[in-house]
PDB file of C-alpha atoms in Angstrom:
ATOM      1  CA  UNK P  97      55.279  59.750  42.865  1.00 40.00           C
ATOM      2  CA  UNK P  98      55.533  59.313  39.062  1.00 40.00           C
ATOM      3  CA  UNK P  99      58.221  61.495  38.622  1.00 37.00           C
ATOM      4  CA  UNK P 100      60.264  60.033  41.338  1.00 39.00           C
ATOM      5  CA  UNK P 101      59.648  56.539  39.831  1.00 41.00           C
ATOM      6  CA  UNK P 102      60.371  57.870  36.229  1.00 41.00           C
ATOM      7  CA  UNK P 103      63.839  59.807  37.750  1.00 39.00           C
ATOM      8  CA  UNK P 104      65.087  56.718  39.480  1.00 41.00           C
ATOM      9  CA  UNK P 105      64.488  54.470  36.189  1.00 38.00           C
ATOM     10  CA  UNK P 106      66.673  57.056  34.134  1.00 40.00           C
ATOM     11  CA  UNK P 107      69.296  57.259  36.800  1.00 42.00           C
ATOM     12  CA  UNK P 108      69.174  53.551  36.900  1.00 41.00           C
ATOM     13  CA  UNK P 109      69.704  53.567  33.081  1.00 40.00           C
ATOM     14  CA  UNK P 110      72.668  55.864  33.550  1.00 41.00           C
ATOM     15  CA  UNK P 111      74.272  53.941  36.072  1.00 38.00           C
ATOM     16  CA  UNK P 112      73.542  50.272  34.676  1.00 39.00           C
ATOM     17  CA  UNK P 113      74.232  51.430  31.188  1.00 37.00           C
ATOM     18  CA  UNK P 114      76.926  53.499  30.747  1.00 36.00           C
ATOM     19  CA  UNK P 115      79.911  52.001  28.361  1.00 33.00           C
ATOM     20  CA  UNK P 116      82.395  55.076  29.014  1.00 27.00           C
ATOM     21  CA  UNK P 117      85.466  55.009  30.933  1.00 28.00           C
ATOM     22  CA  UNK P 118      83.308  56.404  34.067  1.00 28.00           C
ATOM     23  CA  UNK P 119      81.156  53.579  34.126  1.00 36.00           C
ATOM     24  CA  UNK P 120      83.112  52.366  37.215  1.00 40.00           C
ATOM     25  CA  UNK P 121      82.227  55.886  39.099  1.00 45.00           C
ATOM     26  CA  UNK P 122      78.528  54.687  38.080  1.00 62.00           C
ATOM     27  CA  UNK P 123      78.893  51.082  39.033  1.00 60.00           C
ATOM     28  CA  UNK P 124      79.992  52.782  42.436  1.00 70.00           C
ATOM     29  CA  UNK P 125      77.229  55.032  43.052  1.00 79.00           C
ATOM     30  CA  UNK P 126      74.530  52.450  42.089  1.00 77.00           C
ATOM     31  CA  UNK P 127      76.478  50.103  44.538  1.00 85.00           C
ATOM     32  CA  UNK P 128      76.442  53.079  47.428  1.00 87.00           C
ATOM     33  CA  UNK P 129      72.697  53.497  46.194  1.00 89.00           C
ATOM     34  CA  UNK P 130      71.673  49.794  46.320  1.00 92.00           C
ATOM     35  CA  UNK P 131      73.763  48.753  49.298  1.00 91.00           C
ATOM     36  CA  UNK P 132      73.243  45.202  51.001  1.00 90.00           C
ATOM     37  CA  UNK P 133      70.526  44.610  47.994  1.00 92.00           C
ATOM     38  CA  UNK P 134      73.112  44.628  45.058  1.00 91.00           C
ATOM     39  CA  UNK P 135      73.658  46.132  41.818  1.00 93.00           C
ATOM     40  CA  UNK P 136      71.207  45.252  39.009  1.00 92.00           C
ATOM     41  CA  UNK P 137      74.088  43.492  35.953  1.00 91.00           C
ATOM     42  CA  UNK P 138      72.587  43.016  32.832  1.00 89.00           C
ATOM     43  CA  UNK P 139      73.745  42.785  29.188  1.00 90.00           C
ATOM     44  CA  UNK P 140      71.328  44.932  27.245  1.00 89.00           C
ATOM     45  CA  UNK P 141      71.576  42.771  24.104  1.00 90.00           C
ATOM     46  CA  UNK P 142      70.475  39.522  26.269  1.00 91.00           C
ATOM     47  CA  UNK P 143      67.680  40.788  27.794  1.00 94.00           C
ATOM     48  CA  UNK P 144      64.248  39.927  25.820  1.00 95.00           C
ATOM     49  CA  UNK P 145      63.452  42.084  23.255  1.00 94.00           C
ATOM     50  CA  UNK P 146      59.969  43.560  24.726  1.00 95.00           C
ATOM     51  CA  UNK P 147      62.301  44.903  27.509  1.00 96.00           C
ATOM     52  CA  UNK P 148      63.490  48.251  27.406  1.00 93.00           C
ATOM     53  CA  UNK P 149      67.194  48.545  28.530  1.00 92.00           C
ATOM     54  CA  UNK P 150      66.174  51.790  30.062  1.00 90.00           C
ATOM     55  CA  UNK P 151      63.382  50.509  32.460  1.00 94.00           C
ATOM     56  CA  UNK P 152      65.975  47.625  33.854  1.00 94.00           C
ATOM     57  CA  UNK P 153      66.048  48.517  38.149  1.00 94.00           C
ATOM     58  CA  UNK P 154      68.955  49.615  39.474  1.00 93.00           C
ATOM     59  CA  UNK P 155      68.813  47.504  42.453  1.00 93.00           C
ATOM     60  CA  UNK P 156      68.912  43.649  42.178  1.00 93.00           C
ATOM     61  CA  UNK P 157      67.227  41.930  45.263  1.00 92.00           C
ATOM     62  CA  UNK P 158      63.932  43.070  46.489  1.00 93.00           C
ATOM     63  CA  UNK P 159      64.055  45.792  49.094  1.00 91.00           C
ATOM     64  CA  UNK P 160      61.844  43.106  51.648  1.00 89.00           C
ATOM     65  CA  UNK P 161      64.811  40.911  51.314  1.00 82.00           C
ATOM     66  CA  UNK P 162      66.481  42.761  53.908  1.00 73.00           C
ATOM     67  CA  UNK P 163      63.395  42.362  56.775  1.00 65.00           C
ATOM     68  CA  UNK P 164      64.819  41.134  59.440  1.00 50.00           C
ATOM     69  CA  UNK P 165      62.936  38.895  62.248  1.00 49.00           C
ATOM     70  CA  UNK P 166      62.350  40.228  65.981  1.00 44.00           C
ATOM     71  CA  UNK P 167      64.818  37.425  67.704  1.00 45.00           C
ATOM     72  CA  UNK P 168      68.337  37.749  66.848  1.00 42.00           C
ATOM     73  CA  UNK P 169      68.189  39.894  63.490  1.00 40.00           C
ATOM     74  CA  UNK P 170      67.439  36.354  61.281  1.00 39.00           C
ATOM     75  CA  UNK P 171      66.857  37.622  58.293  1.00 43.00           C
ATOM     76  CA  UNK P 172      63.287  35.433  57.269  1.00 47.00           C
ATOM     77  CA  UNK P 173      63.811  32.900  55.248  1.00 55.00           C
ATOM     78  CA  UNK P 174      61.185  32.441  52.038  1.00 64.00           C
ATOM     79  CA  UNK P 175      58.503  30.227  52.935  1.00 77.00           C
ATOM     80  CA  UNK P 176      55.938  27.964  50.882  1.00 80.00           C
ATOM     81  CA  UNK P 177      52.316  29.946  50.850  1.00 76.00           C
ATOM     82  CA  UNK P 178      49.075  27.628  49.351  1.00 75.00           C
ATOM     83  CA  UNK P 179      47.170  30.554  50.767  1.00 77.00           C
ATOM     84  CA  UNK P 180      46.321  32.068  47.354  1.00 83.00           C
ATOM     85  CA  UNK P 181      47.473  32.333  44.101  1.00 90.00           C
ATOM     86  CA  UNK P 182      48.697  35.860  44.246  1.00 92.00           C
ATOM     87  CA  UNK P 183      48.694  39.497  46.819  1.00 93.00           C
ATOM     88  CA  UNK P 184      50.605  42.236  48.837  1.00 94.00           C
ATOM     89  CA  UNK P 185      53.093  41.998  51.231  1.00 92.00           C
ATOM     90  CA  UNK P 186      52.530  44.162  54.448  1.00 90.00           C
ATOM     91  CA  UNK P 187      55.353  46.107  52.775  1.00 92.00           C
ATOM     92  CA  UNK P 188      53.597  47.092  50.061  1.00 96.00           C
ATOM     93  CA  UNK P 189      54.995  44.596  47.462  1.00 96.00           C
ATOM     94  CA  UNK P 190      53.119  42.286  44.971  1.00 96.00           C
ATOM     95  CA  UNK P 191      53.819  38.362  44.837  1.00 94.00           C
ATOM     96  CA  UNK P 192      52.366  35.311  42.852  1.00 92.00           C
ATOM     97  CA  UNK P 193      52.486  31.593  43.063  1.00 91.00           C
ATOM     98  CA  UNK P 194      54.339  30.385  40.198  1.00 87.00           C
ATOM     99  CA  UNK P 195      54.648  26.353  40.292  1.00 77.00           C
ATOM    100  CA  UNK P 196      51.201  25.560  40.809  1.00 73.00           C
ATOM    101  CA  UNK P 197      49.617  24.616  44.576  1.00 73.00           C
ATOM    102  CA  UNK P 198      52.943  23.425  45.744  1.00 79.00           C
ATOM    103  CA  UNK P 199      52.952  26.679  47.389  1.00 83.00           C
ATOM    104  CA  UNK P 200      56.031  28.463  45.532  1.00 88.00           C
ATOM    105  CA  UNK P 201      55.947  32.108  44.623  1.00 91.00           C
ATOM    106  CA  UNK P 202      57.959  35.303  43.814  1.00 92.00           C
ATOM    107  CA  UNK P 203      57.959  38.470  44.086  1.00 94.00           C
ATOM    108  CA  UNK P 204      56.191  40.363  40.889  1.00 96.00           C
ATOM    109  CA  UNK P 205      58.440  42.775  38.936  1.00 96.00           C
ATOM    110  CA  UNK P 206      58.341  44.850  35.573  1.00 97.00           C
ATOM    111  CA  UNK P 207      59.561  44.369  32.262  1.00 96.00           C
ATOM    112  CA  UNK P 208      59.316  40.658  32.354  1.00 96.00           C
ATOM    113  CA  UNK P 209      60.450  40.556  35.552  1.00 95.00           C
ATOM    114  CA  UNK P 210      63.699  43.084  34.757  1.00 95.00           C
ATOM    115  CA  UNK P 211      62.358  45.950  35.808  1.00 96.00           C
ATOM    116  CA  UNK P 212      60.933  47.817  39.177  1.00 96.00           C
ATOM    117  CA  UNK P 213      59.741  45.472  41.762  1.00 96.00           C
ATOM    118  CA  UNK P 214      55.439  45.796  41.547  1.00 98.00           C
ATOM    119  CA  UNK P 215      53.487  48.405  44.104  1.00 98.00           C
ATOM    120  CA  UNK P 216      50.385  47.527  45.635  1.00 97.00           C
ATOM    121  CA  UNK P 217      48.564  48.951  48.697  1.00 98.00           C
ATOM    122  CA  UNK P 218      46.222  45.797  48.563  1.00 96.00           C
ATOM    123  CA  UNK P 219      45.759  42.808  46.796  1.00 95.00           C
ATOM    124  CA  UNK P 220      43.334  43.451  44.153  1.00 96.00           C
ATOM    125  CA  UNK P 221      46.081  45.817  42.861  1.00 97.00           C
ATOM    126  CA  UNK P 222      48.233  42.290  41.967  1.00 97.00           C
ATOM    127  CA  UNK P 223      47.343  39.394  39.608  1.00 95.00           C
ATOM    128  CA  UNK P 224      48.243  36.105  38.704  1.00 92.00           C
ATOM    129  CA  UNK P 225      49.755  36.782  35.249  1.00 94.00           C
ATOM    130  CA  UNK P 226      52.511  39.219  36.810  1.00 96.00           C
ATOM    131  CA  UNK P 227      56.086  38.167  35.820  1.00 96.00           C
ATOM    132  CA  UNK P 228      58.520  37.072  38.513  1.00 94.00           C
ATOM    133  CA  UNK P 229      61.710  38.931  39.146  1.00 94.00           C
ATOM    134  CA  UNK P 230      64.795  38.284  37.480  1.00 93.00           C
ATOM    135  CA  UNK P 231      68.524  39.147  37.702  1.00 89.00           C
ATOM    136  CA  UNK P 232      71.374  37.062  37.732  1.00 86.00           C
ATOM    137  CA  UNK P 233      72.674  35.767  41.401  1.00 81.00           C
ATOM    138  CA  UNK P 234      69.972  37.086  42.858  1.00 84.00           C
ATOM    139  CA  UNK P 235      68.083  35.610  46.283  1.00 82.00           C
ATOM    140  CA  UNK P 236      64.970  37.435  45.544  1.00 83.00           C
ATOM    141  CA  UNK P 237      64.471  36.663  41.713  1.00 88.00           C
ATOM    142  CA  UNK P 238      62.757  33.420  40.266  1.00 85.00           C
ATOM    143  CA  UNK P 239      60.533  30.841  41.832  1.00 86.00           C
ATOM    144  CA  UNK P 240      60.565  29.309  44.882  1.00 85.00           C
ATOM    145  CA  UNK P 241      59.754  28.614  48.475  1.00 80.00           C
TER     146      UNK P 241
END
């Protein structure tokens, strides 16, 4: 499971990164790759400097995004939890409050929030202090309810 992690991060450094004149072949693939979730855009030389360029996802919005409710294919909107201050999504997925009891949260990601969106297979394996997700125009990133 490493390695598959550690391959996708380099081919998402490929494809996010690339600055020759087949970086729009890349931009394609990742796009074809990421589908209905978006392409991860960032400029390397904005991103903080404890991030590595090369650990940036190649997918912008979080892959539970895309769940869809049982009546009419809604797609669920993100609702306020006060039920605790952080845990895992039935997916598989950590998330945190992040502006206090008012019940907002986001999803927990990497690399200040830049890079892979956080495993857990319970809540114990999440904690309060994990970054929120960021990426520019991007429904799943930041804080909010």
């Amino acid at each position: 499971m490493h390695f598959t992690r550690a391959a996708a991060v380099a081919a998402m450094a490929a494809l996010c990164f690339q600055e020759t004149a087949s970086a729009p072949a890349s931009f394609d693939d990742a796009a074809s790759t990421c589908g209905a979730l978006g392409v991860m855009k960032v400029d390397k030389d904005s991103l903080p400097p404890s991030v590595k360029p090369d650990n940036v996802r190649k997918c912008l919005n979080h892959p539970e995004s895309l769940s869809r409710g049982n009546e009419g294919g809604e797609i669920f909107r993100r609702q306020c939890w006060p039920g605790g201050e952080y845990g895992c999504s039935n997916g598989g997925y950590c998330w945190t409050q992040c502006a206090g009891p008012s019940g907002e949260w986001c999803w927990a990601a990497e690399e200040e929030g830049f890079g892979p969106w956080i495993r857990c297979s319970k809540w114990q394996d999440c904690d309060a202090s994990m970054a929120c997700g960021q990426g520019k125009v991007c429904d799943s990133c930041g804080c909010s309810c």
